[in-house]
Coordinates of C-alpha atoms in Angstrom, one line a residue:
Chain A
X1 CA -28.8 6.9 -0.6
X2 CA -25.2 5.7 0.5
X3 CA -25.1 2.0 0.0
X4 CA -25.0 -0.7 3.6
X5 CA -23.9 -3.7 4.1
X6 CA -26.9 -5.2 3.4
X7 CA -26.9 -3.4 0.0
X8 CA -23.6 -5.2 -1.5
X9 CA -24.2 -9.0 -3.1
X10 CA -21.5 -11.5 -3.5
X11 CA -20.1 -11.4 -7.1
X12 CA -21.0 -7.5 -7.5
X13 CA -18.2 -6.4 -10.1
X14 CA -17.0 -3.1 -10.6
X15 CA -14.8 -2.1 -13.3
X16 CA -12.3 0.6 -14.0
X17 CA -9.7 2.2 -16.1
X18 CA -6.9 3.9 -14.4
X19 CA -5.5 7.5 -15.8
X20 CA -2.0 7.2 -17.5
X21 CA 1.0 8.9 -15.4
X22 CA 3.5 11.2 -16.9
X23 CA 7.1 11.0 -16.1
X24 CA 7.0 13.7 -14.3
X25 CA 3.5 12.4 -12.0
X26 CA 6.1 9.2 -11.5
X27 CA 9.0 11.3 -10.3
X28 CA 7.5 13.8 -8.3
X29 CA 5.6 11.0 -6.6
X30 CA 8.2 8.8 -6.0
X31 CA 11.1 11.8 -4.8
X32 CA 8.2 11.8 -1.9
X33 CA 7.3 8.1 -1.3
X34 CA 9.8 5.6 -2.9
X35 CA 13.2 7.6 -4.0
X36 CA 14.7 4.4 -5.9
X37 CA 16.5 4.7 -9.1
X38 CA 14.2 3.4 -10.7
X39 CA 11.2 5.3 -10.1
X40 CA 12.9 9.0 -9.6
X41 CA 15.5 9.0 -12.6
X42 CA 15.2 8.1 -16.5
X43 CA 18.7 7.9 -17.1
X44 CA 19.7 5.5 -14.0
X45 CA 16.3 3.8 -14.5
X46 CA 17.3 2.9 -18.3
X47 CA 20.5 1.4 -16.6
X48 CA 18.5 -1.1 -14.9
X49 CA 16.7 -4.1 -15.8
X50 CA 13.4 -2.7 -16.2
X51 CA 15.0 -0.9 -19.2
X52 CA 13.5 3.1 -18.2
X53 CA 11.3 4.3 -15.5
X54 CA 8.3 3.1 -13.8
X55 CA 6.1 3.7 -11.3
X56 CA 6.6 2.6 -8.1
X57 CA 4.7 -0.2 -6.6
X58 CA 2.5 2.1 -4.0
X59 CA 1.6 4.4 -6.8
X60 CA 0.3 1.4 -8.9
X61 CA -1.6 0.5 -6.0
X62 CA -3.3 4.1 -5.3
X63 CA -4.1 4.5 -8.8
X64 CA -6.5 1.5 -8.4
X65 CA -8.0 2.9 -5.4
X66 CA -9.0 6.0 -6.4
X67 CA -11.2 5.8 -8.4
X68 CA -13.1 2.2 -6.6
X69 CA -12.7 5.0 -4.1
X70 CA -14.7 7.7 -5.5
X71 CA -17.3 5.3 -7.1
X72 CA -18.1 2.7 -4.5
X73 CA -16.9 3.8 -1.0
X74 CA -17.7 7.0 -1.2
X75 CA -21.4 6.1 -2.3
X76 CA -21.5 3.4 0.7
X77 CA -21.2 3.7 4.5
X78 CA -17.7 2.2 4.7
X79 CA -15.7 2.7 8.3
X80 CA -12.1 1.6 7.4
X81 CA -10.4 -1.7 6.1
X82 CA -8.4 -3.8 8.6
X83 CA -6.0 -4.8 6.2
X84 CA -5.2 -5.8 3.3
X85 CA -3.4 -9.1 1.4
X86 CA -1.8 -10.7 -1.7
X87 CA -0.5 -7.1 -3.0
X88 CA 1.8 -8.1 -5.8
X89 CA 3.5 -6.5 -8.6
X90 CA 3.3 -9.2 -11.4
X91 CA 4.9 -6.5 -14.5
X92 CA 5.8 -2.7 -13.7
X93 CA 3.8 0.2 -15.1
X94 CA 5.9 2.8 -17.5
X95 CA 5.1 5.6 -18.4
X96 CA 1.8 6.5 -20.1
X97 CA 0.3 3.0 -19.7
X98 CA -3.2 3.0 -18.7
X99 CA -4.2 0.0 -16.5
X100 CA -7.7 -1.9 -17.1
X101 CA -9.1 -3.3 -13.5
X102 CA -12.0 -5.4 -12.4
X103 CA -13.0 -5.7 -8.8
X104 CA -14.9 -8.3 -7.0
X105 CA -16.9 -9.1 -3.8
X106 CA -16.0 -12.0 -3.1
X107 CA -17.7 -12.4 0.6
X108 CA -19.9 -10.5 2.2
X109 CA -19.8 -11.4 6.2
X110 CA -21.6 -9.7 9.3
X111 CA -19.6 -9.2 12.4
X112 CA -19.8 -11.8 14.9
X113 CA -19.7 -9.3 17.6
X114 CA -21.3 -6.0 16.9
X115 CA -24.5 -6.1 14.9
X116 CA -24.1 -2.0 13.6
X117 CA -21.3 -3.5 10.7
X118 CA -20.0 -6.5 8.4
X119 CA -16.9 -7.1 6.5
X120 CA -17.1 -7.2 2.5
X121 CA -14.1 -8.7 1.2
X122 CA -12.8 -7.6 -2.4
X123 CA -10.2 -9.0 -5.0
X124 CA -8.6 -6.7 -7.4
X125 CA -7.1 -7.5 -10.6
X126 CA -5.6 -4.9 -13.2
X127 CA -3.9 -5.1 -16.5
X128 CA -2.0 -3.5 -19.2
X129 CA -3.4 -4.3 -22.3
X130 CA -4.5 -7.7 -21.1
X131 CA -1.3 -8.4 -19.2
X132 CA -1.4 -9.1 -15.7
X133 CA -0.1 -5.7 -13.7
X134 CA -1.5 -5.7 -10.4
X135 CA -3.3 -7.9 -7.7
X136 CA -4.6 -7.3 -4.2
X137 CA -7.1 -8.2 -1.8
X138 CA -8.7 -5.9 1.1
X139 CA -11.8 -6.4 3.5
X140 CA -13.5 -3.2 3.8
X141 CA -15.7 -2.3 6.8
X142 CA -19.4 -1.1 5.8
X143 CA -21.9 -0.5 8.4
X144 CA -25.1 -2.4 8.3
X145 CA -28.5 -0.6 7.9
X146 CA -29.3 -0.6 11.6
X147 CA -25.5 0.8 12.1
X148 CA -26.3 3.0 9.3
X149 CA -29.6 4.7 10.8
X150 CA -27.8 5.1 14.5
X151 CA -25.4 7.2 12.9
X152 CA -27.9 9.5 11.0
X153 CA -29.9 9.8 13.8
X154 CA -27.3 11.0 16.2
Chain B
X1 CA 29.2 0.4 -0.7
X2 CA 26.2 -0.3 -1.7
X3 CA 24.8 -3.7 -0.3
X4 CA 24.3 -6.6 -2.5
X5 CA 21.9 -9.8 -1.4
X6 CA 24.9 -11.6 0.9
X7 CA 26.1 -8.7 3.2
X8 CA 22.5 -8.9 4.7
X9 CA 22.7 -11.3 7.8
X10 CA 18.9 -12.9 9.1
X11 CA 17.7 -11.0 12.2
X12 CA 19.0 -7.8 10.9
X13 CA 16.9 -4.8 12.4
X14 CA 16.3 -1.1 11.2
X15 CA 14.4 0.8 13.8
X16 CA 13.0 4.4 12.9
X17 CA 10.4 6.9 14.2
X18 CA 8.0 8.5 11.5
X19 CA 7.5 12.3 10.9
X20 CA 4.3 13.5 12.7
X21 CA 1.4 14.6 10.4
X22 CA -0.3 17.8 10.6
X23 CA -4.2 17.8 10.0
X24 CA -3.6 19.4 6.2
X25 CA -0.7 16.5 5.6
X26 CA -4.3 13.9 6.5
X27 CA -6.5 16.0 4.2
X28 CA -4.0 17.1 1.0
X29 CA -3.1 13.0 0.6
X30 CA -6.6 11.9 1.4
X31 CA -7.7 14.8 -0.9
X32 CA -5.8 12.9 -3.7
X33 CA -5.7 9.6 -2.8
X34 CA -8.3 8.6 -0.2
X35 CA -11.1 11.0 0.3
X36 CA -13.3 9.5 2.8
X37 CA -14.7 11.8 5.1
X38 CA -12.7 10.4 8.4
X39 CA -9.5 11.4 6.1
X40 CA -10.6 14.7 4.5
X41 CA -12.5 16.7 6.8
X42 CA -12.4 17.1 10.8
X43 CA -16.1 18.2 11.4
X44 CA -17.4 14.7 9.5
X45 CA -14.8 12.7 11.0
X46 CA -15.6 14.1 14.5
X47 CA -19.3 12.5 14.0
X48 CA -17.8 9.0 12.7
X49 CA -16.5 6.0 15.5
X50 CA -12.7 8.0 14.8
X51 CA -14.2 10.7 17.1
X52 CA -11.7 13.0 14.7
X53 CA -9.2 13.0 11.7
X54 CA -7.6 10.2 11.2
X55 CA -4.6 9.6 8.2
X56 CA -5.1 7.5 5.3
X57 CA -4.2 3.5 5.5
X58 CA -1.7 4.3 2.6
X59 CA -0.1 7.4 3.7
X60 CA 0.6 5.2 6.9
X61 CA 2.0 2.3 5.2
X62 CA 3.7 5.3 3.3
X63 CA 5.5 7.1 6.6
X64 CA 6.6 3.9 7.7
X65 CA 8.3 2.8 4.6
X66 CA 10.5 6.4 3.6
X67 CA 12.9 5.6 6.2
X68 CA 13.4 2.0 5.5
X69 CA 13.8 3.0 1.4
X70 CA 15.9 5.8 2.1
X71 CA 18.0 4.0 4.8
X72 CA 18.2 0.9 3.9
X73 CA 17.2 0.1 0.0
X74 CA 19.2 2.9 -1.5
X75 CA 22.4 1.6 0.3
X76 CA 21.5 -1.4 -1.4
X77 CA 21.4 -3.3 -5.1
X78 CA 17.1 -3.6 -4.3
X79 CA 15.7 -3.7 -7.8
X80 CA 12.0 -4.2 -6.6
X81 CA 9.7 -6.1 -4.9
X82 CA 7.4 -8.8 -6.1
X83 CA 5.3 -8.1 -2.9
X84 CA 3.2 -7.3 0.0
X85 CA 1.3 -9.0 2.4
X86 CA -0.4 -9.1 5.6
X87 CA -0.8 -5.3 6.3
X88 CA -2.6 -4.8 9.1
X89 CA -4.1 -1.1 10.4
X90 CA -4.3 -2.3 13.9
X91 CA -5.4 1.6 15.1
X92 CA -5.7 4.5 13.5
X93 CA -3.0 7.1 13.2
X94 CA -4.3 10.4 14.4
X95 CA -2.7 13.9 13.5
X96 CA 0.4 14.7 15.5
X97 CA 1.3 11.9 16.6
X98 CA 4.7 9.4 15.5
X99 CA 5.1 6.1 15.4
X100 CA 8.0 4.0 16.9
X101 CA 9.0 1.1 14.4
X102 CA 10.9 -2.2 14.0
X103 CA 11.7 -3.9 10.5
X104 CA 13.4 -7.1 11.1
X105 CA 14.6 -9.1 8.2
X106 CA 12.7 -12.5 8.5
X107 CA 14.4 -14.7 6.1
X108 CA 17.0 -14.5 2.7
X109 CA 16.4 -17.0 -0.1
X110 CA 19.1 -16.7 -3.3
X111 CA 17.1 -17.5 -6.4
X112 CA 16.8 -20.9 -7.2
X113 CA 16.9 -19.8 -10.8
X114 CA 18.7 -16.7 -11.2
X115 CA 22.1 -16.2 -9.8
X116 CA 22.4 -12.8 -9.8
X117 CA 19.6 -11.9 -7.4
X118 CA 17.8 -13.2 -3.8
X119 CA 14.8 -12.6 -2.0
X120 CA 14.9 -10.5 1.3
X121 CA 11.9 -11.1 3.3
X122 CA 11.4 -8.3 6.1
X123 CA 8.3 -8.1 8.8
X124 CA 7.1 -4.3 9.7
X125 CA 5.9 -3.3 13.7
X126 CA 5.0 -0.1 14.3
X127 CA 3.7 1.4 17.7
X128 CA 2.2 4.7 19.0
X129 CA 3.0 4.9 22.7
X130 CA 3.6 1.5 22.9
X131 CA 0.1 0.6 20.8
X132 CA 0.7 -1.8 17.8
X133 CA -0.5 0.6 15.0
X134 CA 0.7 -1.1 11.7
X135 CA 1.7 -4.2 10.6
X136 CA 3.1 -5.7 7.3
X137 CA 5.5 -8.0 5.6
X138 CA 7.3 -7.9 2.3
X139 CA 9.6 -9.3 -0.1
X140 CA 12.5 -7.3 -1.6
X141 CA 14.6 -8.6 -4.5
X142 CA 18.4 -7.3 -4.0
X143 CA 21.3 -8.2 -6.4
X144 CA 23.7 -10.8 -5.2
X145 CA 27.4 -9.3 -5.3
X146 CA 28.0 -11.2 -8.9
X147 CA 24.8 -9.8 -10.3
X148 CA 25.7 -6.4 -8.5
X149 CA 29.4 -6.6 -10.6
X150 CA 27.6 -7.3 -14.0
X151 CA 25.7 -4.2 -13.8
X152 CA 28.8 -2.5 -12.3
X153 CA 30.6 -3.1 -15.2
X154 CA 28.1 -3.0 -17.7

């Protein structure tokens, strides 16, 4: 049974480690997404004051998706996020570093307007052995158990 | 020339149009990074309020920020970013379709205690059609002439 809104309580935790990327996983990823010196070359990157390469910043980001992803949205009836906030990049990731996360509902609200949904908002923090990494914030959209049935009905 | 924190003047604009997706460019990033049915399958997203396939948030975010890095940061000294905020999925970005986008550099802070580097802060529109489609703001760290000279010479 995929989770509703009703299903998710203030304070629910969920907790993750992230896989640890390769130079080449950095590279390839960032010759698509985010070609700075940095992210695409070792020798350049070495140059520079983060001292080699690392990831970039939206790669950090995805890696803590995923799997919250897989594991919670996936398993509820979530419709979308209208945005997201506070997205900052407190150390960079190098190669081979596996980041520890813990996520949080922080507030759980229905919507004012349309009784099939509500907004569940969440605070991400990950770290690299114990040092702060990564922070954001998102509201995700689940539909309520009414909203929920509608939809399997149809 | 590359460009170090002072050659950029407030109000500065970079306007760009994004590549169009096709429906497996929506399903081979959600397949990785995002697999919720509306991104990774067109018969489940046809049932869901999308009424089709709709891209990933991050490979959004993602379109709109290639041209600006390969434009603009990499004819610059950026060395980062400490972060994002305010991103905003206003509609969803369906297959085939481009968006039309404005960056507009907001404000330009030197460090108050680093000399060699400043803080660029830049405000992200971009439409399909006309529709506001995504929104975000961000903060890029970009070397100051002097701090661009030290690694120059290093």
């Amino acid at each position: 049974m995929k989770k509703c809104f009703e299903d998710f309580e203030v304070g629910f935790i969920y907790e993750f480690e992230t896989s640890r990327l390769s130079v080449k996983e950095i590279t390839d990823f960032a010759a698509l997404y985010d070609p700075q010196r940095f992210h695409v070359d070792e020798v350049e990157a070495a140059k520079t004051h983060f001292g080699g390469l690392v990831a970039s910043g939206f790669q950090t980001q995805l890696l803590c998706f995923v799997p919250f992803c897989k594991d919670v949205l996936l398993n509820s009836w979530s419709i979308g996020s209208p945005g997201m906030e506070n997205m900052r990049w407190k150390r960079p990731l190098y190669p081979g570093e596996a980041m520890q996360g813990q996520i949080k509902l922080v507030s759980a609200r229905p919507s004012s307007k349309r009784r099939d949904r509500g907004y569940l908002e969440f605070s991400l923090e990950a770290r690299v052995n114990g040092d702060l990494t990564y922070t954001q914030e998102w509201v995700s959209i689940v539909l309520t158990c009414e909203g929920a049935n509608e939809v399997s009905d149809s």
